[in-house]
Amino acid sequence: MQKEVAMIKRGFLRGLFLVVLLATLVVLPSGVKASSDVERKAVYHCDFGNPKRMDAMLRNIYNLVNYYTTKGISYDVRVVSNSACVQFLLKDRKGTKFESKKIPPKLEKSIRERMQSLVDGYDVKFEQCDITLKRTNTPKSKLKPFVSIVNSGQVRVVELEDKGYAYIKVK
């Protein structure tokens, strides 16, 4: 009789375990997102004027968004520009503070093409600090058409970090 009671208890416990496990599997997925369902957010801060560094940053951004794209992971990547970085977001440097800045043609072409590719193919957004435009007397009309203007680059970086964006600065 004791054997039968022990077997019944074991059977009951197994059944209870299976019911709890099944309930967990049914309930959890609706409230828990898989990591690939969570949008990845990154803000790249560009406040430098070194063209090699800019090219490296754009390569890093490409690697990031290409990875997310091939894995089917949604993302929102922004580049916030202030200070000397503005020169890379200009249609041309003629008539600006940066006109005398010479960038090797091959490197300049690489930067221009990478940037356009990131915008067209990966929806990367470029945002330029208005304070820098005013400080450098750079007309807004000089900016590439895909660049949006924010009041302050520093404030924008903080706002994006507050919204969960990972801060990335390429050295």
Coordinates of N, CA and C in Angstrom, one line a residue:
M1 N 0.8 -1.2 0.0 CA 0.0 0.0 0.0 C 0.9 1.3 0.0
Q2 N 1.9 1.2 0.8 CA 2.8 2.4 0.9 C 3.5 2.6 -0.5
K3 N 3.8 1.5 -1.2 CA 4.4 1.7 -2.5 C 3.4 2.3 -3.5
E4 N 2.2 2.0 -3.4 CA 1.2 2.5 -4.3 C 1.0 4.0 -4.0
V5 N 1.0 4.4 -2.7 CA 0.8 5.8 -2.4 C 2.0 6.6 -2.9
A6 N 3.2 6.1 -2.7 CA 4.5 6.7 -3.2 C 4.4 6.9 -4.7
M7 N 3.9 5.9 -5.4 CA 3.8 6.0 -6.9 C 2.8 7.0 -7.3
I8 N 1.7 7.1 -6.6 CA 0.7 8.1 -6.9 C 1.2 9.5 -6.6
K9 N 1.9 9.7 -5.5 CA 2.5 11.0 -5.2 C 3.5 11.4 -6.3
R10 N 4.4 10.5 -6.7 CA 5.3 10.8 -7.8 C 4.6 11.2 -9.1
G11 N 3.6 10.4 -9.4 CA 2.8 10.7 -10.6 C 2.1 12.1 -10.5
F12 N 1.6 12.4 -9.3 CA 0.9 13.6 -9.1 C 2.0 14.8 -9.3
L13 N 3.1 14.6 -8.7 CA 4.2 15.7 -8.7 C 4.7 15.9 -10.2
R14 N 4.8 14.8 -10.9 CA 5.2 14.9 -12.3 C 4.2 15.7 -13.1
G15 N 2.9 15.3 -12.9 CA 1.8 15.9 -13.6 C 1.8 17.4 -13.2
L16 N 1.9 17.7 -12.0 CA 1.9 19.1 -11.5 C 3.1 19.9 -12.2
F17 N 4.2 19.3 -12.2 CA 5.4 19.9 -12.8 C 5.1 20.2 -14.3
L18 N 4.6 19.3 -15.0 CA 4.3 19.5 -16.4 C 3.2 20.6 -16.6
V19 N 2.2 20.6 -15.8 CA 1.2 21.7 -15.9 C 1.8 23.1 -15.7
V20 N 2.7 23.2 -14.6 CA 3.4 24.4 -14.4 C 4.3 24.8 -15.5
L21 N 5.0 23.9 -16.0 CA 5.9 24.1 -17.1 C 5.2 24.6 -18.4
L22 N 4.1 23.9 -18.7 CA 3.3 24.3 -19.8 C 2.7 25.7 -19.6
A23 N 2.2 26.0 -18.4 CA 1.6 27.3 -18.2 C 2.7 28.4 -18.3
T24 N 3.9 28.1 -17.9 CA 5.0 29.0 -18.0 C 5.3 29.3 -19.5
L25 N 5.3 28.2 -20.3 CA 5.6 28.4 -21.7 C 4.5 29.2 -22.5
V26 N 3.3 29.0 -22.0 CA 2.2 29.7 -22.7 C 2.2 31.2 -22.3
V27 N 2.4 31.5 -21.0 CA 2.3 32.8 -20.5 C 3.5 33.7 -20.8
L28 N 4.7 33.2 -20.7 CA 6.0 34.0 -20.8 C 6.1 34.6 -22.2
P29 N 6.0 33.9 -23.3 CA 6.3 34.6 -24.6 C 5.6 35.9 -24.8
S30 N 4.3 36.0 -24.4 CA 3.6 37.2 -24.6 C 4.2 38.4 -23.9
G31 N 4.8 38.2 -22.8 CA 5.4 39.3 -22.0 C 6.9 39.5 -22.1
V32 N 7.5 38.5 -22.7 CA 9.0 38.6 -22.8 C 9.4 38.6 -24.3
K33 N 10.2 39.6 -24.7 CA 10.6 39.7 -26.1 C 11.9 39.0 -26.3
A34 N 12.0 38.3 -27.4 CA 13.3 37.7 -27.8 C 14.3 38.8 -28.0
S35 N 15.5 38.6 -27.8 CA 16.5 39.7 -27.9 C 16.5 40.2 -29.4
S36 N 16.2 39.4 -30.4 CA 16.2 39.9 -31.7 C 15.0 40.8 -32.0
D37 N 14.0 40.8 -31.1 CA 12.8 41.7 -31.3 C 13.0 43.1 -30.7
V38 N 14.1 43.2 -29.9 CA 14.4 44.5 -29.3 C 15.2 45.4 -30.2
E39 N 14.7 46.6 -30.5 CA 15.5 47.5 -31.4 C 16.8 47.9 -30.8
R40 N 17.8 47.8 -31.5 CA 19.2 48.2 -31.0 C 19.3 49.6 -31.4
K41 N 19.8 50.4 -30.5 CA 20.0 51.9 -30.7 C 21.4 52.3 -30.4
A42 N 22.0 53.1 -31.3 CA 23.4 53.6 -31.0 C 23.5 55.0 -31.6
V43 N 24.2 55.8 -30.8 CA 24.6 57.1 -31.3 C 26.1 57.2 -31.3
Y44 N 26.6 57.6 -32.5 CA 28.0 57.8 -32.7 C 28.2 59.3 -32.6
H45 N 29.1 59.7 -31.8 CA 29.4 61.1 -31.5 C 30.7 61.5 -32.4
C46 N 30.5 62.4 -33.3 CA 31.6 62.9 -34.1 C 31.9 64.3 -33.8
D47 N 33.0 64.6 -33.2 CA 33.4 66.0 -32.9 C 34.8 66.3 -33.4
F48 N 35.3 65.5 -34.3 CA 36.7 65.6 -34.7 C 36.7 65.9 -36.2
G49 N 37.9 66.4 -36.7 CA 38.1 66.8 -38.1 C 39.1 65.9 -38.8
N50 N 39.5 64.8 -38.2 CA 40.5 63.9 -38.8 C 39.7 63.0 -39.9
P51 N 40.1 63.1 -41.2 CA 39.4 62.4 -42.2 C 39.6 60.8 -42.1
K52 N 40.8 60.4 -41.6 CA 41.0 59.0 -41.5 C 40.1 58.4 -40.3
R53 N 40.0 59.2 -39.3 CA 39.1 58.8 -38.2 C 37.7 58.7 -38.6
M54 N 37.3 59.7 -39.4 CA 35.9 59.7 -39.9 C 35.6 58.5 -40.8
D55 N 36.6 58.2 -41.7 CA 36.4 57.0 -42.5 C 36.3 55.7 -41.7
A56 N 37.1 55.7 -40.6 CA 37.1 54.5 -39.7 C 35.8 54.4 -39.0
M57 N 35.2 55.6 -38.6 CA 33.9 55.6 -37.9 C 32.8 55.1 -38.8
L58 N 32.9 55.5 -40.1 CA 31.9 55.1 -41.1 C 32.0 53.6 -41.3
R59 N 33.2 53.1 -41.4 CA 33.4 51.6 -41.5 C 32.8 50.9 -40.4
N60 N 33.0 51.4 -39.1 CA 32.5 50.7 -37.9 C 30.9 50.7 -38.0
I61 N 30.4 51.9 -38.4 CA 28.9 51.9 -38.5 C 28.4 50.9 -39.5
Y62 N 29.1 50.8 -40.6 CA 28.7 49.9 -41.6 C 28.7 48.5 -41.1
N63 N 29.8 48.1 -40.4 CA 29.9 46.8 -39.8 C 28.7 46.5 -38.8
L64 N 28.3 47.5 -38.0 CA 27.2 47.3 -37.1 C 25.9 47.1 -37.8
V65 N 25.6 48.0 -38.7 CA 24.3 47.9 -39.3 C 24.2 46.8 -40.3
N66 N 25.3 46.4 -40.9 CA 25.3 45.2 -41.8 C 25.0 44.0 -41.0
Y67 N 25.6 43.9 -39.8 CA 25.4 42.7 -38.9 C 23.9 42.6 -38.6
Y68 N 23.4 43.7 -38.1 CA 22.0 43.7 -37.7 C 21.1 43.4 -38.8
T69 N 21.4 43.9 -40.0 CA 20.5 43.7 -41.2 C 20.6 42.2 -41.5
T70 N 21.7 41.6 -41.6 CA 21.8 40.2 -42.0 C 21.2 39.3 -40.9
K71 N 21.1 39.7 -39.7 CA 20.5 38.9 -38.6 C 19.0 39.2 -38.4
G72 N 18.5 40.2 -39.2 CA 17.1 40.5 -39.1 C 16.8 41.3 -37.8
I73 N 17.7 42.0 -37.3 CA 17.5 42.7 -36.0 C 17.3 44.2 -36.4
S74 N 16.2 44.8 -35.8 CA 15.9 46.2 -36.1 C 16.8 47.1 -35.3
Y75 N 17.1 48.2 -35.9 CA 18.1 49.2 -35.2 C 17.7 50.6 -35.6
D76 N 18.3 51.5 -34.8 CA 18.2 52.9 -35.1 C 19.6 53.5 -34.8
V77 N 20.3 53.9 -35.8 CA 21.7 54.4 -35.6 C 21.7 55.8 -36.0
R78 N 22.3 56.7 -35.1 CA 22.4 58.1 -35.4 C 23.9 58.5 -35.3
V79 N 24.2 59.5 -36.1 CA 25.6 60.2 -36.0 C 25.3 61.6 -35.6
V80 N 25.7 62.0 -34.4 CA 25.5 63.4 -34.0 C 26.9 64.1 -34.2
S81 N 26.8 65.2 -35.0 CA 28.1 65.9 -35.4 C 28.1 67.3 -34.7
N82 N 29.2 67.6 -34.2 CA 29.4 69.0 -33.7 C 30.9 69.3 -33.9
S83 N 31.3 70.5 -33.7 CA 32.7 71.0 -33.8 C 33.2 70.7 -35.3
A84 N 34.4 70.3 -35.4 CA 35.1 70.1 -36.7 C 34.5 69.0 -37.6
C85 N 33.7 68.2 -37.0 CA 33.1 67.1 -37.8 C 32.1 67.6 -38.9
V86 N 31.6 68.8 -38.7 CA 30.7 69.4 -39.7 C 31.3 69.4 -41.1
Q87 N 32.6 69.5 -41.2 CA 33.2 69.6 -42.6 C 32.9 68.4 -43.4
F88 N 32.6 67.2 -42.8 CA 32.3 66.0 -43.5 C 30.9 65.9 -44.0
L89 N 30.0 66.8 -43.4 CA 28.6 66.8 -43.7 C 28.2 67.9 -44.7
L90 N 29.2 68.6 -45.2 CA 29.0 69.6 -46.2 C 29.0 69.1 -47.6
K91 N 28.2 69.7 -48.5 CA 28.2 69.4 -49.9 C 29.6 69.7 -50.5
D92 N 30.1 70.8 -50.1 CA 31.5 71.2 -50.4 C 32.0 72.2 -49.4
R93 N 33.3 72.4 -49.3 CA 33.8 73.3 -48.3 C 34.1 74.7 -48.8
K94 N 33.8 75.0 -50.0 CA 34.1 76.3 -50.6 C 33.3 77.4 -49.8
G95 N 34.0 78.4 -49.5 CA 33.4 79.5 -48.8 C 33.2 79.3 -47.3
T96 N 33.7 78.2 -46.8 CA 33.6 77.9 -45.3 C 34.9 78.0 -44.6
K97 N 34.9 77.9 -43.4 CA 36.1 77.9 -42.5 C 37.0 76.7 -42.9
F98 N 36.4 75.7 -43.5 CA 37.1 74.4 -43.8 C 37.7 74.4 -45.2
E99 N 37.5 75.4 -46.0 CA 37.9 75.4 -47.4 C 39.4 75.1 -47.6
S100 N 40.3 75.5 -46.7 CA 41.7 75.3 -46.9 C 42.1 73.9 -46.4
K101 N 41.2 73.2 -45.8 CA 41.5 71.8 -45.3 C 41.6 70.9 -46.5
K102 N 42.7 70.3 -46.7 CA 42.9 69.4 -47.8 C 42.8 67.9 -47.3
I103 N 41.9 67.2 -48.0 CA 41.7 65.8 -47.7 C 42.1 65.1 -49.0
P104 N 42.9 64.0 -48.9 CA 43.3 63.3 -50.1 C 42.0 62.9 -50.9
P105 N 42.0 63.1 -52.2 CA 40.8 62.8 -53.0 C 40.2 61.4 -52.8
K106 N 41.1 60.4 -52.7 CA 40.6 59.0 -52.5 C 39.9 58.9 -51.2
L107 N 40.4 59.5 -50.1 CA 39.8 59.4 -48.8 C 38.5 60.2 -48.8
E108 N 38.5 61.4 -49.4 CA 37.3 62.2 -49.4 C 36.2 61.4 -50.2
K109 N 36.5 60.8 -51.3 CA 35.5 60.0 -52.0 C 35.0 58.8 -51.2
S110 N 35.9 58.2 -50.4 CA 35.5 57.1 -49.6 C 34.5 57.5 -48.5
I111 N 34.8 58.6 -47.9 CA 33.9 59.2 -46.8 C 32.5 59.5 -47.4
R112 N 32.6 60.2 -48.6 CA 31.3 60.6 -49.2 C 30.5 59.4 -49.6
E113 N 31.1 58.4 -50.2 CA 30.3 57.2 -50.7 C 29.9 56.4 -49.5
R114 N 30.7 56.2 -48.5 CA 30.3 55.4 -47.3 C 29.0 56.1 -46.6
M115 N 29.1 57.4 -46.5 CA 28.1 58.2 -45.8 C 26.8 58.0 -46.6
Q116 N 26.8 58.2 -47.9 CA 25.6 58.1 -48.7 C 25.1 56.6 -48.7
S117 N 25.9 55.7 -48.7 CA 25.5 54.3 -48.6 C 24.8 54.0 -47.3
L118 N 25.3 54.5 -46.2 CA 24.7 54.3 -44.9 C 23.3 54.9 -44.8
V119 N 23.2 56.1 -45.5 CA 21.9 56.7 -45.5 C 20.9 56.0 -46.4
D120 N 21.3 55.7 -47.6 CA 20.4 55.1 -48.6 C 20.1 53.6 -48.3
G121 N 21.2 52.9 -47.9 CA 21.0 51.4 -47.7 C 20.6 51.0 -46.3
Y122 N 20.9 51.8 -45.4 CA 20.8 51.3 -44.0 C 20.0 52.3 -43.1
D123 N 19.5 53.4 -43.7 CA 18.7 54.4 -42.9 C 19.4 55.0 -41.7
V124 N 20.8 55.1 -41.8 CA 21.5 55.8 -40.7 C 21.2 57.3 -40.8
K125 N 21.0 57.9 -39.7 CA 20.6 59.3 -39.6 C 21.8 60.2 -39.2
F126 N 22.0 61.3 -39.8 CA 23.1 62.2 -39.5 C 22.4 63.5 -39.0
E127 N 22.9 64.0 -37.8 CA 22.3 65.2 -37.2 C 23.5 66.1 -36.9
Q128 N 23.3 67.4 -37.3 CA 24.3 68.4 -37.1 C 23.9 69.4 -36.1
C129 N 24.9 69.8 -35.2 CA 24.7 70.8 -34.2 C 24.6 72.2 -34.8
D130 N 23.5 72.9 -34.5 CA 23.3 74.3 -35.0 C 24.2 75.3 -34.4
I131 N 24.6 75.0 -33.2 CA 25.6 75.9 -32.5 C 26.9 76.0 -33.3
T132 N 27.3 74.8 -33.8 CA 28.6 74.7 -34.6 C 28.4 75.5 -35.9
L133 N 27.2 75.3 -36.5 CA 27.0 76.0 -37.8 C 27.1 77.5 -37.6
K134 N 26.5 78.0 -36.5 CA 26.6 79.5 -36.2 C 28.0 79.9 -35.8
R135 N 28.7 79.1 -35.0 CA 30.0 79.4 -34.6 C 31.0 79.5 -35.7
T136 N 30.8 78.6 -36.7 CA 31.7 78.5 -37.9 C 31.2 79.3 -39.1
N137 N 30.1 80.0 -38.9 CA 29.5 80.8 -40.0 C 29.2 79.9 -41.2
T138 N 28.8 78.7 -41.0 CA 28.5 77.8 -42.1 C 27.0 77.8 -42.4
P139 N 26.6 78.2 -43.6 CA 25.2 78.2 -43.9 C 24.6 76.8 -43.9
K140 N 23.4 76.7 -43.5 CA 22.6 75.5 -43.5 C 22.5 74.9 -44.9
S141 N 22.5 75.8 -45.9 CA 22.3 75.3 -47.2 C 23.6 74.5 -47.7
K142 N 24.7 74.6 -47.0 CA 25.9 73.9 -47.4 C 25.8 72.4 -46.9
L143 N 24.9 72.1 -46.1 CA 24.8 70.7 -45.6 C 24.2 69.8 -46.6
K144 N 24.7 68.5 -46.6 CA 24.2 67.5 -47.5 C 22.7 67.3 -47.2
P145 N 21.9 67.0 -48.2 CA 20.4 67.0 -48.0 C 19.9 66.0 -46.9
F146 N 20.7 65.0 -46.6 CA 20.2 64.0 -45.6 C 20.5 64.4 -44.2
V147 N 21.2 65.5 -44.0 CA 21.6 65.9 -42.6 C 20.4 66.8 -42.0
S148 N 20.0 66.4 -40.8 CA 19.1 67.2 -40.1 C 19.8 68.0 -39.0
I149 N 19.2 69.1 -38.6 CA 19.8 70.0 -37.7 C 19.2 69.9 -36.3
V150 N 20.1 69.8 -35.3 CA 19.6 69.8 -33.9 C 20.2 71.1 -33.2
N151 N 19.5 71.5 -32.2 CA 19.9 72.8 -31.5 C 21.4 72.7 -31.0
S152 N 21.6 71.6 -30.3 CA 22.9 71.4 -29.6 C 23.3 69.9 -29.8
G153 N 24.5 69.7 -30.3 CA 25.0 68.3 -30.4 C 25.1 67.6 -29.1
Q154 N 25.7 68.3 -28.1 CA 25.9 67.7 -26.8 C 24.5 67.4 -26.1
V155 N 23.6 68.3 -26.2 CA 22.3 68.0 -25.6 C 21.6 66.8 -26.4
R156 N 21.8 66.8 -27.7 CA 21.2 65.7 -28.4 C 21.8 64.3 -28.0
V157 N 23.1 64.3 -27.8 CA 23.7 63.0 -27.4 C 23.1 62.6 -26.0
V158 N 23.0 63.5 -25.1 CA 22.4 63.2 -23.8 C 20.9 62.7 -24.0
E159 N 20.2 63.4 -24.8 CA 18.8 63.0 -25.0 C 18.7 61.6 -25.5
L160 N 19.6 61.3 -26.5 CA 19.5 59.9 -27.1 C 20.0 58.9 -26.1
E161 N 21.0 59.2 -25.3 CA 21.4 58.3 -24.2 C 20.3 58.0 -23.2
D162 N 19.6 59.1 -22.9 CA 18.4 58.9 -22.0 C 17.3 58.0 -22.5
K163 N 17.3 57.9 -23.9 CA 16.3 57.1 -24.5 C 16.8 55.7 -24.8
G164 N 18.0 55.4 -24.2 CA 18.5 54.0 -24.3 C 19.5 53.8 -25.5
Y165 N 20.0 54.8 -26.1 CA 21.0 54.7 -27.2 C 22.3 54.4 -26.5
A166 N 23.1 53.5 -27.1 CA 24.5 53.2 -26.7 C 25.3 54.3 -27.3
Y167 N 26.2 54.9 -26.4 CA 27.1 56.0 -26.9 C 28.4 55.3 -27.4
I168 N 28.7 55.7 -28.7 CA 29.9 55.1 -29.3 C 30.8 56.3 -29.8
K169 N 32.0 56.3 -29.5 CA 32.9 57.3 -30.0 C 34.2 56.5 -30.6
V170 N 34.4 56.7 -31.8 CA 35.6 56.0 -32.4 C 36.8 56.8 -32.2
K171 N 37.8 56.2 -31.7 CA 39.1 56.9 -31.4 C 40.1 56.7 -32.6

